[in-house]
């Protein structure tokens, strides 16, 4: 799934994402090849939880989130050890694009590096 910058996505003006989403996570940069991980995210009311096929890449766990227009802010409430790069924790602000049942989350860093979650709503998984 690829979102074009010229396409119109659904503007979120508050509210909540509800449901389970599966897809991939990757970090992209001009000078490094990063792995692609399979991820699952559950958005239940104003909380989230999830996991990854690769330990701490990304580090998802659980917390709460707030939708703000074309961005989403995650507050991860889990305890983390110091044995990995904390920039992989699902926390902080991401750009969000929504097209039907598909979501793209992106966070940009310096040097043309970014994280991306490419997710599709799952009809098979439900919030507990």
Coordinates of C-alpha atoms in Angstrom, one line a residue:
X1 CA 0.0 0.0 0.0
X2 CA 1.4 3.4 -1.0
X3 CA -0.2 6.7 -0.1
X4 CA 0.4 9.6 -2.6
X5 CA 0.9 13.1 -1.2
X6 CA -1.6 14.3 -3.8
X7 CA -4.4 12.0 -2.7
X8 CA -6.9 13.2 -0.2
X9 CA -7.0 11.3 3.0
X10 CA -9.7 11.5 5.7
X11 CA -9.1 14.4 8.1
X12 CA -9.5 13.3 11.7
X13 CA -10.9 16.0 13.9
X14 CA -10.9 14.2 17.2
X15 CA -12.5 10.9 18.3
X16 CA -11.1 7.5 18.3
X17 CA -9.8 4.7 16.1
X18 CA -11.5 1.5 17.0
X19 CA -10.4 -1.9 16.0
X20 CA -7.4 -4.1 15.3
X21 CA -4.9 -3.4 12.5
X22 CA -2.2 -5.6 11.1
X23 CA 0.6 -4.7 8.8
X24 CA 4.3 -3.8 8.7
X25 CA 6.8 -1.4 10.3
X26 CA 10.0 -0.2 8.8
X27 CA 12.6 2.4 9.3
X28 CA 13.8 3.9 6.0
X29 CA 17.0 5.9 5.4
X30 CA 19.2 6.8 2.5
X31 CA 22.3 5.0 3.8
X32 CA 21.0 2.0 5.7
X33 CA 18.9 -1.0 5.0
X34 CA 16.5 -1.7 7.9
X35 CA 14.4 -4.8 8.5
X36 CA 10.6 -5.0 8.0
X37 CA 8.6 -6.2 10.9
X38 CA 5.1 -7.5 11.0
X39 CA 3.0 -5.6 13.6
X40 CA -0.4 -5.7 15.2
X41 CA -2.0 -2.7 16.8
X42 CA -5.3 -2.6 18.7
X43 CA -7.0 0.8 19.1
X44 CA -9.6 0.4 21.8
X45 CA -11.4 3.5 23.0
X46 CA -8.5 6.0 23.6
X47 CA -5.9 3.3 24.4
X48 CA -3.7 1.1 22.2
X49 CA -1.7 -2.1 22.6
X50 CA 0.2 -4.3 20.2
X51 CA 3.2 -6.2 19.3
X52 CA 5.8 -6.9 16.7
X53 CA 7.3 -10.0 15.0
X54 CA 10.8 -8.7 16.0
X55 CA 11.5 -7.9 19.7
X56 CA 11.6 -4.2 20.4
X57 CA 11.5 -3.4 16.6
X58 CA 9.3 -1.5 17.0
X59 CA 8.6 -1.5 20.8
X60 CA 4.9 -1.2 21.0
X61 CA 3.4 -2.5 24.3
X62 CA 0.5 -0.3 25.4
X63 CA -0.7 3.2 26.3
X64 CA -3.0 5.9 25.1
X65 CA -3.3 8.1 22.1
X66 CA -4.9 11.3 20.9
X67 CA -5.9 12.2 17.3
X68 CA -5.2 15.7 16.2
X69 CA -6.1 16.4 12.5
X70 CA -3.4 14.8 10.4
X71 CA -1.4 13.6 13.4
X72 CA -1.6 11.1 16.2
X73 CA 0.2 11.4 19.5
X74 CA 1.1 8.2 21.4
X75 CA 1.9 8.0 25.1
X76 CA 3.5 4.6 25.8
X77 CA 2.9 3.7 29.4
X78 CA 5.2 0.6 29.6
X79 CA 8.5 0.3 31.5
X80 CA 11.4 -0.1 29.1
X81 CA 15.0 -1.3 29.7
X82 CA 18.0 0.5 28.4
X83 CA 19.3 -2.3 26.1
X84 CA 17.9 -1.0 22.8
X85 CA 17.3 2.2 20.8
X86 CA 14.4 4.0 22.4
X87 CA 13.5 5.7 19.2
X88 CA 11.8 2.4 18.2
X89 CA 9.2 2.9 21.0
X90 CA 5.7 3.7 19.7
X91 CA 5.5 7.0 21.5
X92 CA 5.3 10.7 20.4
X93 CA 3.8 12.3 17.4
X94 CA 3.3 10.7 14.0
X95 CA 1.6 11.9 10.8
X96 CA -1.4 9.8 10.0
X97 CA -3.2 9.1 6.7
X98 CA -6.4 7.1 6.6
X99 CA -8.0 5.7 3.5
X100 CA -10.9 3.4 4.3
X101 CA -9.5 0.5 6.3
X102 CA -5.9 1.5 5.7
X103 CA -3.7 3.6 7.9
X104 CA -0.2 5.0 7.3
X105 CA 1.7 6.4 10.3
X106 CA 5.0 8.2 9.7
X107 CA 7.5 9.9 11.9
X108 CA 10.5 11.8 10.4
X109 CA 14.0 12.2 11.8
X110 CA 17.0 14.1 10.6
X111 CA 19.1 12.9 7.6
X112 CA 16.0 11.7 5.6
X113 CA 15.3 8.9 8.0
X114 CA 11.7 8.0 8.9
X115 CA 9.6 5.3 10.5
X116 CA 6.4 4.0 8.8
X117 CA 3.6 1.8 10.0
X118 CA 1.5 0.5 7.1
X119 CA -1.7 -1.0 8.5
X120 CA -5.0 -2.5 7.4
X121 CA -8.0 -3.0 9.6
X122 CA -8.5 -6.7 10.5
X123 CA -12.0 -8.2 10.7
X124 CA -10.6 -11.3 12.4
X125 CA -9.1 -9.5 15.5
X126 CA -11.0 -7.6 18.1
X127 CA -10.3 -5.5 21.2
X128 CA -10.5 -7.3 24.5

